[in-house]
């Protein structure tokens, strides 16, 4: 069995190497590549991904997994070997169900749709993207139908990002959250908005960059195994456990942009860096789901990075870096500014309270489109109506309405958005569990010390990589299912102190 297990590991490490090479080309494309490189780069990445996919659907791999089944059954569920075989089989079985022609069609269409969207969005031309989105929806349905036996047509697509979750389970969590959240949003937005003008001054790029690096270095992002570069849209990418990179974007006239993006991406990256080193090159390395991944970015960005305790330590340092801009701004004013809550149009720029309403709108629309209850041509109007109902404002155009996110125009419709709000919910649930084990954590954060929190995350979440599903992990860490209660309590405590709730 040792031989067969080694064979499995070698097979997956070759798949991983091909995918990592493609990711490195993609990272370079987003950070350094001159525009002239685009056509060749697309071809090079497509070749590597095709080779990786061919290896993943290799019938010899299926045979190997069958042969390893008795060995897997003889081991405890959470042992590394059993988990390796289990996750490898899941990846293999998901991959073989999709005909290669469909996969190629989805990829080619995504590239074409992205190009059209890229030009249509600034021109506010929904009519141009409509036929492409209709085709994307059709391909998404075909993709879902490769996994027969589902309860809801979105289930296989949700499964892909958040394995084990379904339209029904996510909808139930979101409905409960929505009931609690809407009155909080209403109570806050009925009051005068926080003044964030202190963040909207001139902050030179070099100092912003250094300050952000100092913060995430202190968090525990390991620069021996990582680096930060500039990119138009911040992202994290990994080529191995030993090389997990982040990117950020700097706005010289808005201090909150680069700093919080750096914290956010470092949260993703520390999760990836924290996989058990023995998982290198195996399907166990990395993050388990989009929801858990997002919980780690949001924990560092919001729960830690937008907390009063964090700024008790860091605000004097920030004032030292920007004495002219912030020297006469109090900690209180700064803290209110970075936690400003407002009804806004753009999801990615939304505050941590209203953000979830943006996500739920998209999630519900994905379900309705896949069900056939919402036609693409009716989407802009539905978007405006729902926006008015949920956020009390109406987008003035489609550019900042239905066309604002890349997701539907560069992929599929279904499973694209729920992870963001699951992440908000999970980050407070995990943080509560960390505080129960270590009540000293908030006091340490006020001293600029993050080691106990990072150590707890490493021990309870990071090291496991993809070994457990979201619900298995939540159950192990918190002793129960996913719950919105810690998140609502967090919002009430934090925003109750900032506003009258
Ligand atoms: Zn993220």
XYZ file of C-alpha atoms and ligand atoms in Angstrom:
502
model
C 0.000 0.000 0.000
C 2.943 2.298 0.683
C 3.864 2.090 -3.037
C 0.364 2.911 -4.163
C 0.074 5.811 -1.749
C 3.394 7.160 -3.019
C 2.148 6.790 -6.577
C -0.952 8.815 -5.657
C 1.178 11.530 -4.065
C 3.468 11.737 -7.094
C 0.486 11.925 -9.439
C -1.057 14.807 -7.490
C 2.202 16.642 -7.028
C 2.587 16.680 -10.828
C -0.963 18.041 -11.194
C -0.109 20.640 -8.558
C 3.128 21.620 -10.310
C 1.355 22.178 -13.627
C -1.337 24.255 -11.904
C 1.283 26.233 -9.973
C 3.182 27.004 -13.165
C -0.090 28.297 -14.655
C -0.719 30.350 -11.491
C 2.753 31.859 -11.685
C 2.105 32.926 -15.276
C -1.202 34.391 -14.166
C 0.434 36.239 -11.231
C 2.984 37.688 -13.633
C 0.217 38.721 -16.013
C -1.543 40.668 -13.248
C 1.576 42.283 -11.798
C 4.394 42.697 -14.319
C 3.612 41.541 -17.847
C 3.599 44.159 -20.610
C 0.296 44.209 -22.543
C 1.972 42.727 -25.612
C 2.420 39.452 -23.772
C -1.312 38.778 -23.474
C -2.011 36.521 -26.502
C 0.943 34.198 -25.905
C 0.294 34.168 -22.177
C -3.317 33.046 -22.604
C -2.131 30.177 -24.797
C 0.621 29.176 -22.367
C -1.707 29.112 -19.378
C -4.373 27.192 -21.290
C -1.837 24.507 -22.216
C -0.666 24.034 -18.630
C -4.226 23.877 -17.320
C -5.196 21.363 -19.987
C -2.246 19.133 -19.097
C -3.147 19.373 -15.390
C -6.765 18.491 -16.141
C -5.792 15.524 -18.320
C -3.735 14.182 -15.430
C -6.651 14.679 -13.041
C -9.107 12.699 -15.199
C -6.573 9.985 -16.063
C -8.361 6.583 -15.738
C -5.187 5.227 -14.143
C -5.831 7.595 -11.260
C -9.325 6.176 -10.820
C -7.881 2.674 -10.708
C -5.287 3.725 -8.160
C -7.968 5.279 -5.950
C -10.015 2.053 -6.137
C -6.995 0.038 -5.095
C -6.395 2.338 -2.157
C -9.975 2.123 -0.894
C -9.456 -0.819 1.507
C -6.428 0.936 2.992
C -8.430 4.136 3.432
C -11.263 2.199 5.125
C -8.790 0.663 7.587
C -7.639 4.086 8.837
C -9.276 6.667 11.120
C -11.290 9.257 9.146
C -9.081 12.163 10.172
C -5.728 10.440 9.608
C -3.564 12.128 6.977
C -3.493 9.116 4.655
C -7.253 8.470 4.744
C -7.909 12.177 4.231
C -5.455 12.378 1.349
C -7.212 9.499 -0.443
C -10.677 10.918 0.368
C -9.950 14.413 -0.936
C -8.079 13.086 -3.966
C -11.102 10.931 -4.823
C -13.453 13.889 -4.416
C -11.369 16.008 -6.798
C -11.120 13.151 -9.285
C -14.837 12.343 -9.197
C -15.844 15.975 -9.599
C -13.499 16.338 -12.564
C -14.467 13.195 -14.489
C -18.164 14.086 -14.453
C -17.595 17.136 -16.663
C -17.023 16.384 -20.373
C -13.793 18.055 -21.562
C -15.698 19.725 -24.462
C -18.031 21.457 -21.991
C -15.111 22.588 -19.877
C -13.347 23.996 -22.943
C -16.539 25.708 -24.058
C -16.968 27.314 -20.621
C -13.361 28.545 -20.651
C -13.513 29.940 -24.178
C -16.827 31.606 -23.510
C -15.550 33.112 -20.248
C -12.622 34.695 -22.079
C -14.937 36.149 -24.741
C -17.508 37.356 -22.180
C -14.802 38.995 -20.093
C -13.547 40.987 -23.073
C -17.042 42.227 -23.886
C -17.769 43.084 -20.243
C -14.469 44.925 -19.929
C -15.568 47.353 -22.627
C -19.304 47.332 -21.967
C -19.068 48.204 -18.283
C -17.395 51.618 -18.665
C -19.819 52.313 -21.534
C -22.779 51.320 -19.334
C -23.951 49.006 -22.116
C -25.828 46.057 -20.622
C -27.286 45.175 -24.020
C -23.773 44.227 -25.153
C -23.217 41.718 -22.341
C -26.767 40.349 -22.247
C -26.328 37.620 -24.907
C -23.016 36.592 -23.319
C -24.574 36.334 -19.879
C -27.448 34.299 -21.332
C -24.931 31.881 -22.783
C -23.026 31.782 -19.472
C -26.266 30.900 -17.701
C -26.971 28.143 -20.211
C -23.450 26.707 -19.782
C -23.817 26.936 -15.992
C -27.003 24.865 -16.202
C -25.212 22.305 -18.364
C -22.385 22.173 -15.842
C -24.829 21.587 -12.978
C -26.529 18.842 -14.999
C -23.242 16.913 -15.080
C -24.033 16.163 -11.417
C -27.495 14.581 -11.505
C -29.477 13.915 -8.352
C -29.209 17.424 -6.950
C -31.948 18.971 -4.841
C -31.489 22.447 -6.368
C -29.765 23.142 -9.685
C -27.327 25.496 -7.915
C -26.187 22.777 -5.498
C -23.394 21.301 -7.650
C -22.080 24.814 -8.345
C -22.182 25.791 -4.669
C -20.497 22.475 -3.884
C -17.590 23.449 -6.056
C -16.744 26.473 -3.891
C -18.170 25.415 -0.523
C -18.202 21.631 -0.555
C -21.137 20.079 1.272
C -23.305 23.202 1.293
C -26.541 23.458 -0.645
C -28.863 26.201 -1.879
C -31.281 25.224 0.909
C -28.707 25.324 3.725
C -27.212 28.631 2.572
C -30.661 30.164 2.031
C -31.721 29.187 5.550
C -28.624 30.827 7.079
C -29.048 33.934 4.934
C -32.763 34.308 5.759
C -31.999 34.222 9.455
C -29.161 36.704 9.050
C -31.265 39.032 6.940
C -33.983 39.208 9.609
C -31.454 40.357 12.187
C -29.346 42.502 9.913
C -31.924 44.717 8.211
C -33.055 46.432 11.461
C -29.394 47.029 12.394
C -28.695 48.626 9.005
C -31.846 50.724 9.312
C -30.987 51.906 12.818
C -27.452 52.894 11.781
C -28.306 54.580 8.499
C -31.078 56.613 10.136
C -28.324 58.454 12.049
C -25.864 61.029 10.694
C -23.066 59.263 8.785
C -19.584 59.022 10.253
C -17.144 61.605 8.954
C -14.346 59.834 7.078
C -12.712 62.934 5.608
C -9.557 62.222 7.653
C -8.961 59.176 5.412
C -9.448 61.215 2.244
C -6.286 63.312 2.288
C -3.013 62.835 0.443
C -1.068 59.854 1.793
C 2.102 59.150 -0.243
C 2.294 55.634 -1.605
C 5.695 54.672 -0.195
C 4.664 55.283 3.418
C 1.338 53.514 2.981
C 3.146 50.541 1.492
C 5.669 50.287 4.343
C 3.030 50.698 7.032
C 0.891 47.904 5.553
C 3.888 45.584 5.346
C 4.774 46.296 8.965
C 1.246 45.420 10.088
C 1.047 42.081 8.280
C 4.579 41.159 9.288
C 3.459 41.591 12.889
C 0.303 39.551 12.184
C 2.634 36.715 11.215
C 2.598 36.692 7.405
C 5.945 35.061 6.638
C 7.966 37.044 4.080
C 10.459 34.207 3.739
C 7.550 32.413 2.094
C 5.716 35.376 0.648
C 5.890 38.835 -0.893
C 3.604 41.706 -1.806
C 3.299 43.325 -5.230
C 0.963 45.850 -6.792
C -2.051 44.774 -8.857
C -5.219 46.552 -10.024
C -7.412 44.096 -8.075
C -5.829 42.698 -4.892
C -5.532 38.899 -4.752
C -3.569 36.088 -3.111
C -1.926 33.276 -5.051
C 0.166 30.293 -4.045
C 2.689 28.162 -5.881
C 3.545 25.963 -2.878
C 3.230 26.170 0.905
C 6.626 27.895 0.739
C 5.556 30.619 -1.723
C 2.245 32.362 -1.047
C 2.051 35.885 -2.499
C -0.271 38.807 -1.981
C -1.002 41.925 -4.000
C -2.531 45.254 -3.112
C -3.567 48.501 -4.762
C -2.642 51.910 -3.353
C -4.878 54.976 -3.503
C -2.915 58.058 -2.508
C -6.138 59.916 -1.687
C -7.842 57.229 0.381
C -5.921 55.678 3.255
C -8.302 52.759 3.864
C -7.791 51.145 0.448
C -4.303 49.602 0.501
C -4.060 49.057 4.242
C -7.194 46.944 4.634
C -6.633 45.138 1.330
C -3.159 44.174 2.573
C -4.580 42.858 5.854
C -7.320 41.003 3.963
C -4.977 39.295 1.521
C -2.474 38.496 4.290
C -5.323 36.680 6.080
C -5.848 34.504 3.017
C -2.110 34.011 2.676
C -1.437 33.039 6.313
C -4.121 30.366 5.983
C -2.315 28.957 2.911
C 1.118 29.258 4.531
C -0.217 27.421 7.574
C -1.003 24.080 5.899
C 0.845 21.174 7.509
C 4.232 21.141 5.661
C 3.730 17.427 5.087
C 0.804 18.285 2.794
C 3.081 19.963 0.250
C 2.183 18.856 -3.250
C -0.882 16.907 -2.114
C -4.576 17.778 -2.490
C -4.676 18.372 1.286
C -2.697 21.632 1.039
C -4.576 24.939 0.854
C -7.904 26.245 2.105
C -10.956 24.071 2.468
C -13.685 26.294 0.998
C -14.426 29.798 -0.175
C -16.356 30.493 3.054
C -13.569 29.385 5.380
C -10.971 31.158 3.238
C -12.940 34.372 3.421
C -13.374 33.918 7.177
C -9.601 34.115 7.547
C -9.203 37.256 5.435
C -12.063 38.972 7.230
C -10.907 37.942 10.661
C -7.619 39.789 10.157
C -9.073 42.671 8.165
C -12.228 43.391 10.176
C -12.301 41.646 13.538
C -8.666 42.512 14.255
C -7.788 45.315 11.811
C -10.875 47.448 12.329
C -11.002 46.919 16.099
C -10.431 49.602 18.662
C -7.826 47.498 20.438
C -5.694 47.151 17.330
C -5.674 50.912 16.778
C -4.944 51.624 20.434
C -1.542 50.173 19.605
C -1.197 51.188 15.969
C -2.783 54.625 15.747
C 0.120 56.497 17.411
C 2.445 54.763 14.934
C 0.242 55.777 12.017
C 0.203 59.355 13.304
C 4.013 59.286 13.383
C 4.068 58.238 9.722
C 1.476 60.863 8.692
C 1.825 63.699 11.226
C 0.453 66.422 8.929
C -2.602 64.416 7.927
C -3.487 62.707 11.221
C -1.618 64.584 13.949
C -4.727 66.428 15.095
C -7.254 63.633 14.390
C -8.258 61.757 17.547
C -8.261 57.964 17.828
C -12.037 58.132 18.277
C -12.544 60.035 15.032
C -10.204 57.723 13.153
C -11.904 54.628 14.556
C -15.324 55.939 13.506
C -13.993 56.783 10.046
C -12.637 53.292 9.337
C -15.941 51.801 10.510
C -18.249 54.086 8.581
C -21.515 52.357 7.642
C -23.496 53.658 4.697
C -25.894 52.630 1.978
C -23.591 52.284 -1.010
C -23.647 50.930 -4.535
C -20.468 48.899 -4.825
C -20.081 45.552 -3.057
C -16.289 45.565 -2.871
C -16.255 48.997 -1.228
C -19.150 48.260 1.172
C -18.685 48.284 4.959
C -18.827 45.075 6.971
C -22.482 45.597 7.991
C -24.188 46.351 4.658
C -21.828 44.090 2.698
C -23.973 41.048 3.340
C -27.033 42.632 1.731
C -25.015 43.012 -1.473
C -24.042 39.352 -1.324
C -27.536 38.038 -0.573
C -28.950 39.933 -3.537
C -26.478 38.219 -5.842
C -26.970 34.805 -4.256
C -30.770 35.007 -4.605
C -30.462 36.184 -8.195
C -28.142 33.312 -9.050
C -30.721 30.840 -7.746
C -33.578 32.593 -9.557
C -31.667 32.723 -12.866
C -30.697 29.047 -12.656
C -34.275 28.088 -11.753
C -35.528 30.015 -14.802
C -37.473 32.446 -12.634
C -35.395 35.476 -13.592
C -34.484 36.146 -17.222
C -31.168 37.826 -17.951
C -32.966 40.601 -19.848
C -34.928 41.439 -16.666
C -31.847 41.481 -14.474
C -31.082 45.244 -14.518
C -34.638 46.120 -13.463
C -34.723 43.390 -10.809
C -31.382 44.700 -9.542
C -32.714 48.233 -9.160
C -35.886 47.075 -7.391
C -34.087 44.830 -4.958
C -31.464 47.474 -4.276
C -34.113 50.014 -3.457
C -35.894 47.570 -1.151
C -32.725 46.400 0.630
C -30.493 49.451 0.700
C -32.889 52.290 0.048
C -30.948 53.578 -2.939
C -31.210 52.980 -6.670
C -28.104 52.578 -8.825
C -28.075 55.413 -11.383
C -26.762 53.083 -14.099
C -25.951 49.446 -14.853
C -22.226 50.102 -14.692
C -22.451 50.448 -10.909
C -25.445 48.117 -10.761
C -25.688 44.711 -12.364
C -22.393 45.019 -14.267
C -20.136 45.884 -11.335
C -18.763 42.421 -10.481
C -16.549 40.410 -12.771
C -17.885 37.044 -11.492
C -20.808 36.372 -13.859
C -18.882 37.772 -16.807
C -15.807 35.641 -16.353
C -16.994 32.281 -15.161
C -20.333 30.781 -14.329
C -23.564 31.812 -12.649
C -23.960 29.913 -9.375
C -21.872 29.431 -6.255
C -19.930 32.639 -6.845
C -20.975 34.807 -3.918
C -22.169 32.894 -0.850
C -18.603 32.432 0.426
C -18.210 36.131 1.203
C -21.068 36.236 3.689
C -20.339 32.766 5.051
C -16.873 34.186 5.718
C -18.306 37.088 7.727
C -20.368 34.683 9.791
C -17.596 32.142 10.307
C -14.878 34.618 11.238
C -16.732 35.729 14.358
C -17.674 32.152 15.212
C -14.022 31.110 15.024
C -12.876 34.235 16.878
C -15.308 33.493 19.716
C -13.869 29.992 19.998
C -10.345 31.451 20.099
C -11.389 33.854 22.895
C -12.894 31.032 24.899
C -9.592 29.194 24.764
C -7.528 32.379 25.256
C -9.382 35.272 26.921
C -6.088 37.206 26.891
C -6.197 37.732 23.094
C -7.884 41.190 23.059
C -5.378 42.472 25.645
C -2.520 41.179 23.502
C -3.918 42.853 20.377
C -3.844 46.172 22.267
C -0.109 45.539 22.757
C 0.427 44.767 19.074
C 0.879 41.063 19.862
C -0.877 38.560 17.621
C 1.001 35.352 18.359
C -1.612 33.696 20.574
C -4.385 34.310 18.037
C -2.243 33.166 15.125
C -1.127 30.097 17.068
C -4.731 29.166 17.805
C -5.738 29.603 14.150
C -2.716 27.587 13.052
C -3.544 24.763 15.443
C -7.294 24.647 14.881
C -7.773 25.746 11.270
C -4.693 26.421 9.136
C -2.752 23.202 9.632
C -5.685 21.044 8.481
C -5.681 22.485 4.971
C -8.462 20.810 2.994
C -8.738 17.779 5.307
C -12.168 18.734 6.681
C -15.220 20.205 4.965
C -16.579 23.527 6.202
C -19.146 21.936 8.497
C -16.706 19.289 9.779
C -14.250 22.056 10.612
C -16.857 24.297 12.275
C -18.047 21.355 14.335
C -14.521 20.457 15.445
C -13.643 24.050 16.303
C -16.896 25.266 17.894
C -18.671 22.047 18.852
C -21.739 22.883 16.763
C -23.061 23.898 13.337
C -22.628 27.230 11.535
C -24.394 29.890 13.596
C -25.098 33.561 12.920
C -25.376 34.336 16.618
C -21.704 35.313 17.236
C -21.735 37.558 14.172
C -24.899 39.388 15.234
C -23.500 39.777 18.750
C -20.254 41.146 17.297
C -22.126 43.702 15.167
C -24.374 44.750 18.068
C -21.441 45.226 20.427
C -19.220 47.036 17.987
C -21.785 49.221 16.239
C -23.830 49.664 19.406
C -20.825 51.524 20.805
C -20.434 53.595 17.640
C -24.099 54.308 16.986
C -27.279 54.168 19.019
C -28.805 50.779 18.334
Zn -11.023 37.581 0.102
